[in-house]
PDB file of C-alpha atoms in Angstrom:
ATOM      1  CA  UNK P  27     101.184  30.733  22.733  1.00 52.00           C
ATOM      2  CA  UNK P  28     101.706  32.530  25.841  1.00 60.00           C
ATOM      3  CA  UNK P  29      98.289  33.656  25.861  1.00 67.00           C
ATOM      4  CA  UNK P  30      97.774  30.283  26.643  1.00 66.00           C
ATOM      5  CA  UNK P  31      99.247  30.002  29.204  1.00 63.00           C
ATOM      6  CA  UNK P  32      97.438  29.961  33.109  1.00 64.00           C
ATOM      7  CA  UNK P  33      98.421  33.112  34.781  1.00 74.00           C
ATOM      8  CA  UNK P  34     100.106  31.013  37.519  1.00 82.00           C
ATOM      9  CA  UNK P  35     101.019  33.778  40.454  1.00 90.00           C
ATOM     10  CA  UNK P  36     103.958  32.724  42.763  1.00 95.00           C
ATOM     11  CA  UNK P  37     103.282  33.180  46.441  1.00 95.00           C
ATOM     12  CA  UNK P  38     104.922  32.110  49.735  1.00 97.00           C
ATOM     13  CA  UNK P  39     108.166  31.622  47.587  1.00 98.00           C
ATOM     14  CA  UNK P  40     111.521  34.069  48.624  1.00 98.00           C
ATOM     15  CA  UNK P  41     114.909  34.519  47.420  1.00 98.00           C
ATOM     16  CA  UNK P  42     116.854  35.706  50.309  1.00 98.00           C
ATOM     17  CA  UNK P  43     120.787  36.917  50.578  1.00 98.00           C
ATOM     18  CA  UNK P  44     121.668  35.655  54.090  1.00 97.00           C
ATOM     19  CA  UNK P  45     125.160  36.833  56.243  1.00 94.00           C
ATOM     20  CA  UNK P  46     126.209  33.394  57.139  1.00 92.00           C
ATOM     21  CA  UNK P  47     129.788  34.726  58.837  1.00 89.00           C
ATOM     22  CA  UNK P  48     132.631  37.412  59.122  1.00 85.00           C
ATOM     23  CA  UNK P  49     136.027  37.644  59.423  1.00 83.00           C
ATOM     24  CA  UNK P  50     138.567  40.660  59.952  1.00 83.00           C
ATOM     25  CA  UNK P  51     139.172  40.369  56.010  1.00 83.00           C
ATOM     26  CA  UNK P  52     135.242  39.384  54.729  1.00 84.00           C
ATOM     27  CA  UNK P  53     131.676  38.497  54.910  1.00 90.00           C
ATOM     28  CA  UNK P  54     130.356  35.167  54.247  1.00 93.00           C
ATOM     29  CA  UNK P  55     127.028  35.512  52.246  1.00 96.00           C
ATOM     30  CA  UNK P  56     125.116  32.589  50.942  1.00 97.00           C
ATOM     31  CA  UNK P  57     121.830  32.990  48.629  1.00 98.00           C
ATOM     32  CA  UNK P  58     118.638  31.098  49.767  1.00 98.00           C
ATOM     33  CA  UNK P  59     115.470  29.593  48.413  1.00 98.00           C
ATOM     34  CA  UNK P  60     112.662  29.737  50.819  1.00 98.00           C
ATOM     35  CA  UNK P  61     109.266  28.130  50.318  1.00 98.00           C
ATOM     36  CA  UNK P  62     107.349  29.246  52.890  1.00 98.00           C
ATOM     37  CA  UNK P  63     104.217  26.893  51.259  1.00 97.00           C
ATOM     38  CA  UNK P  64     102.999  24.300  52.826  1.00 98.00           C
ATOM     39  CA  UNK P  65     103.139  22.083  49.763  1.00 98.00           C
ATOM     40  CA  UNK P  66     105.989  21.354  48.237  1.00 98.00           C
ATOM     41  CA  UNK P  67     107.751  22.153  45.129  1.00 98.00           C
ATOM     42  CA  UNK P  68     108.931  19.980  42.714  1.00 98.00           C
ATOM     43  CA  UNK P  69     111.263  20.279  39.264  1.00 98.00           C
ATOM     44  CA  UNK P  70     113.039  23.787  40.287  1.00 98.00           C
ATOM     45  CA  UNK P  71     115.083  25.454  38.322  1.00 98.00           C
ATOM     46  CA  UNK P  72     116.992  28.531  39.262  1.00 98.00           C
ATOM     47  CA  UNK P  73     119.018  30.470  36.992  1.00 98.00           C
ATOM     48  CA  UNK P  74     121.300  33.554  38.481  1.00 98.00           C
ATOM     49  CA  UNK P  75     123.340  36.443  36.754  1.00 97.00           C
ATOM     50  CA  UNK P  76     124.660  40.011  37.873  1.00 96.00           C
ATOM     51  CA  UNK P  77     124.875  43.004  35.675  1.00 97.00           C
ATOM     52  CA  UNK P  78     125.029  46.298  35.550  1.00 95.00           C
ATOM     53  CA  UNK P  79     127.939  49.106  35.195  1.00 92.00           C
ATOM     54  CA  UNK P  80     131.074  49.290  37.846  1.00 86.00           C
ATOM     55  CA  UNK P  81     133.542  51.737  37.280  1.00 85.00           C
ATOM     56  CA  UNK P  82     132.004  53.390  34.602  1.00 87.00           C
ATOM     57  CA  UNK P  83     131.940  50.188  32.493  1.00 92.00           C
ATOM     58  CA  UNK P  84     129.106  47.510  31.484  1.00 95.00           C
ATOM     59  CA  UNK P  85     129.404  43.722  33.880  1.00 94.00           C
ATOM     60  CA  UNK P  86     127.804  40.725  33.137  1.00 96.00           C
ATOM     61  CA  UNK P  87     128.907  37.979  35.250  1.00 95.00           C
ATOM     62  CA  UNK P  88     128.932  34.163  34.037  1.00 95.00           C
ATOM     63  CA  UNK P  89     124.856  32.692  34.155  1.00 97.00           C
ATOM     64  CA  UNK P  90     124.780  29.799  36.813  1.00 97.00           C
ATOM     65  CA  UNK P  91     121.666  27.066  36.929  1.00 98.00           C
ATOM     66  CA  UNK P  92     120.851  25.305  39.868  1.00 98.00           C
ATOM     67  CA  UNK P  93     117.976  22.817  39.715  1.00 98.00           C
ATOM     68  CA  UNK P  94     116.417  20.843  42.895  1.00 98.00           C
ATOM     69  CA  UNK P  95     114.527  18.025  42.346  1.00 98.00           C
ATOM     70  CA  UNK P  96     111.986  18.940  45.584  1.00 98.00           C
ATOM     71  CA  UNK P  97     111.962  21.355  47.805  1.00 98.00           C
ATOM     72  CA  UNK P  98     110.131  20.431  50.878  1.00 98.00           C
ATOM     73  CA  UNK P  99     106.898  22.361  52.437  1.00 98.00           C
ATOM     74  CA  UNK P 100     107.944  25.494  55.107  1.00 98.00           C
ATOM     75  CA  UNK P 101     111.839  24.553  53.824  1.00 98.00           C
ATOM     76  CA  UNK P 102     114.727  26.040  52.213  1.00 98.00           C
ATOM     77  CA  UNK P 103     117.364  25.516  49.768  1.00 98.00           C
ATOM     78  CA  UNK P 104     121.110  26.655  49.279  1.00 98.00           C
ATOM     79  CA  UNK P 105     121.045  28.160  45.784  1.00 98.00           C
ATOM     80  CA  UNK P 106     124.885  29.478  45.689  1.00 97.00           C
ATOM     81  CA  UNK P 107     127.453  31.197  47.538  1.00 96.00           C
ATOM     82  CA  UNK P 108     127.573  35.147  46.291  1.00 96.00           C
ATOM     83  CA  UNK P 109     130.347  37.654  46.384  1.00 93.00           C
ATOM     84  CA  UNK P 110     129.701  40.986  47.960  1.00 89.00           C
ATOM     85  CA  UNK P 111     131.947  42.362  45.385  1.00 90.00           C
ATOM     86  CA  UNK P 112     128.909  41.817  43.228  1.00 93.00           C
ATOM     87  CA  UNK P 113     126.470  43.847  45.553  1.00 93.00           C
ATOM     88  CA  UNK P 114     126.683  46.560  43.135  1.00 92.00           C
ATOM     89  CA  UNK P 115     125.264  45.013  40.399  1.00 96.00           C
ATOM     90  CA  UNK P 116     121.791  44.098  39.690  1.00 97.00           C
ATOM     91  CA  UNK P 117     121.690  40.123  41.413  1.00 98.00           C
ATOM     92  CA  UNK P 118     119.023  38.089  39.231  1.00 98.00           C
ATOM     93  CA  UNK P 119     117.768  34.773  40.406  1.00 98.00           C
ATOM     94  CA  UNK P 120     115.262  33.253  38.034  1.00 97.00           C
ATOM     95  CA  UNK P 121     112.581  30.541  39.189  1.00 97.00           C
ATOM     96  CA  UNK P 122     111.053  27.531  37.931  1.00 97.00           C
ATOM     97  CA  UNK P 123     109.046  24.891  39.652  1.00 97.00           C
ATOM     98  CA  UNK P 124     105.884  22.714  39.361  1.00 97.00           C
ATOM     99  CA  UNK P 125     103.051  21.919  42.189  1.00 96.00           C
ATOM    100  CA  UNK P 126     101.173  18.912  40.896  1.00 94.00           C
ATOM    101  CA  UNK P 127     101.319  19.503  36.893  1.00 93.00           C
ATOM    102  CA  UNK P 128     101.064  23.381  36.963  1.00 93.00           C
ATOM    103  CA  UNK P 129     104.412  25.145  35.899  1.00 93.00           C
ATOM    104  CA  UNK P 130     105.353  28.822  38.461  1.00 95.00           C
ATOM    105  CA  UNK P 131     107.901  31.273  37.534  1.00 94.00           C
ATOM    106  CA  UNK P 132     109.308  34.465  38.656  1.00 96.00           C
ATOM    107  CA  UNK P 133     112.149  36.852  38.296  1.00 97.00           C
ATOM    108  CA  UNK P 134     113.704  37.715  41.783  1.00 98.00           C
ATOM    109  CA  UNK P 135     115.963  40.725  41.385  1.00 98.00           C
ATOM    110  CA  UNK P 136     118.064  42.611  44.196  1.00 97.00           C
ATOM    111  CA  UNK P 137     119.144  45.914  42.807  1.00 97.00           C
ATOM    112  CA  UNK P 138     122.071  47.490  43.665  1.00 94.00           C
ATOM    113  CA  UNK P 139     123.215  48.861  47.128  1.00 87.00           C
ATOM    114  CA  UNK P 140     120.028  46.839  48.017  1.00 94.00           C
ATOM    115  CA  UNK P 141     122.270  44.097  50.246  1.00 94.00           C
ATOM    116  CA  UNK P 142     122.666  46.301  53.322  1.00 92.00           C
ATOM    117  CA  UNK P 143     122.710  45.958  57.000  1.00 89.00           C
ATOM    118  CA  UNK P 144     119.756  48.321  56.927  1.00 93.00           C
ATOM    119  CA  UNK P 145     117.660  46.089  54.821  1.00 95.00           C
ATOM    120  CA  UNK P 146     118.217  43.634  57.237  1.00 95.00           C
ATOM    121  CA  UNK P 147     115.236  41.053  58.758  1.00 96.00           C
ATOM    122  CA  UNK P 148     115.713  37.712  60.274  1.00 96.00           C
ATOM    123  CA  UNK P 149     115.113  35.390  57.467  1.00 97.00           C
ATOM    124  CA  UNK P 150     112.242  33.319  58.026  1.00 97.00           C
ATOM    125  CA  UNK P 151     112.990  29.573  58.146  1.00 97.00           C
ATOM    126  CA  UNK P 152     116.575  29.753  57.540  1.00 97.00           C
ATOM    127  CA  UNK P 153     116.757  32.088  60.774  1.00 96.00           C
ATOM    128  CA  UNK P 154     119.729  34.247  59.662  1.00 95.00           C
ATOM    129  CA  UNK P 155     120.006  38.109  59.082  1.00 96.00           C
ATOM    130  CA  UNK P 156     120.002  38.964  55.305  1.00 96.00           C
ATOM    131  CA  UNK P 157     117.397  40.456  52.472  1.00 97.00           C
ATOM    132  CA  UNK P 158     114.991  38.782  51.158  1.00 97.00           C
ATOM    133  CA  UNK P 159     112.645  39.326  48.343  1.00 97.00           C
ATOM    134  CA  UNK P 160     109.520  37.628  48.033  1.00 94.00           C
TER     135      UNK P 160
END
């Protein structure tokens, strides 16, 4: 039962939308996994999805999983390359991951609009600009 279940808070873990380039015709954007621990995390699982209505119609894009056997202390990890054509949807990234044998999850969500130069920070770790959410 999920009452069961240890209420396992996730800390020190981010999901972050970095601006890795730009041409005349584009941005290059690249979504991160940042464990800013310093233990590392083992077993993760990441699961992403955008929805939400464009053009006065409901969008679900295809669900992706991503998994990562460790993920090293104060390190980071490419989950996926994103489209900015999908910045107007609701980005979900779901996580997974074990320290020792306890089990951490959490839903990271950028809502739309939310991907915007003024949201901007430099990203810890990876050291690029983008949005993170942690």
């Amino acid at each position: 039962m999920i009452k069961d279940l240890p209420p396992n808070v996730v800390k020190d873990i981010a999901v972050a939308v970095a601006l890795e380039g730009e041409n005349p015709e584009s941005k290059i954007w690249y979504v991160y996994l940042i464990n800013l621990k310093n233990v590392p995390l083992e077993n993760v699982l990441v699961t992403s999805k955008g929805y939400g209505e464009k053009d006065g119609e409901l969008v679900k894009t295809s669900i992706l999983r991503h998994s990562f056997p460790l993920v090293e202390a104060n390190s980071y990890k490419l989950i996926e390359p994103i489209d900015e054509q999908t910045f107007g949807l609701n980005n979900e990234y779901w996580l997974s991951y074990y320290i020792g044998r306890e089990i951490f999850d959490k839903k990271f969500i950028f809502l739309p609009e939310s991907i915007v130069d003024d949201n901007f920070i430099k990203l810890p770790i990876v050291n690029k600009p983008g949005v993170m959410i942690l």
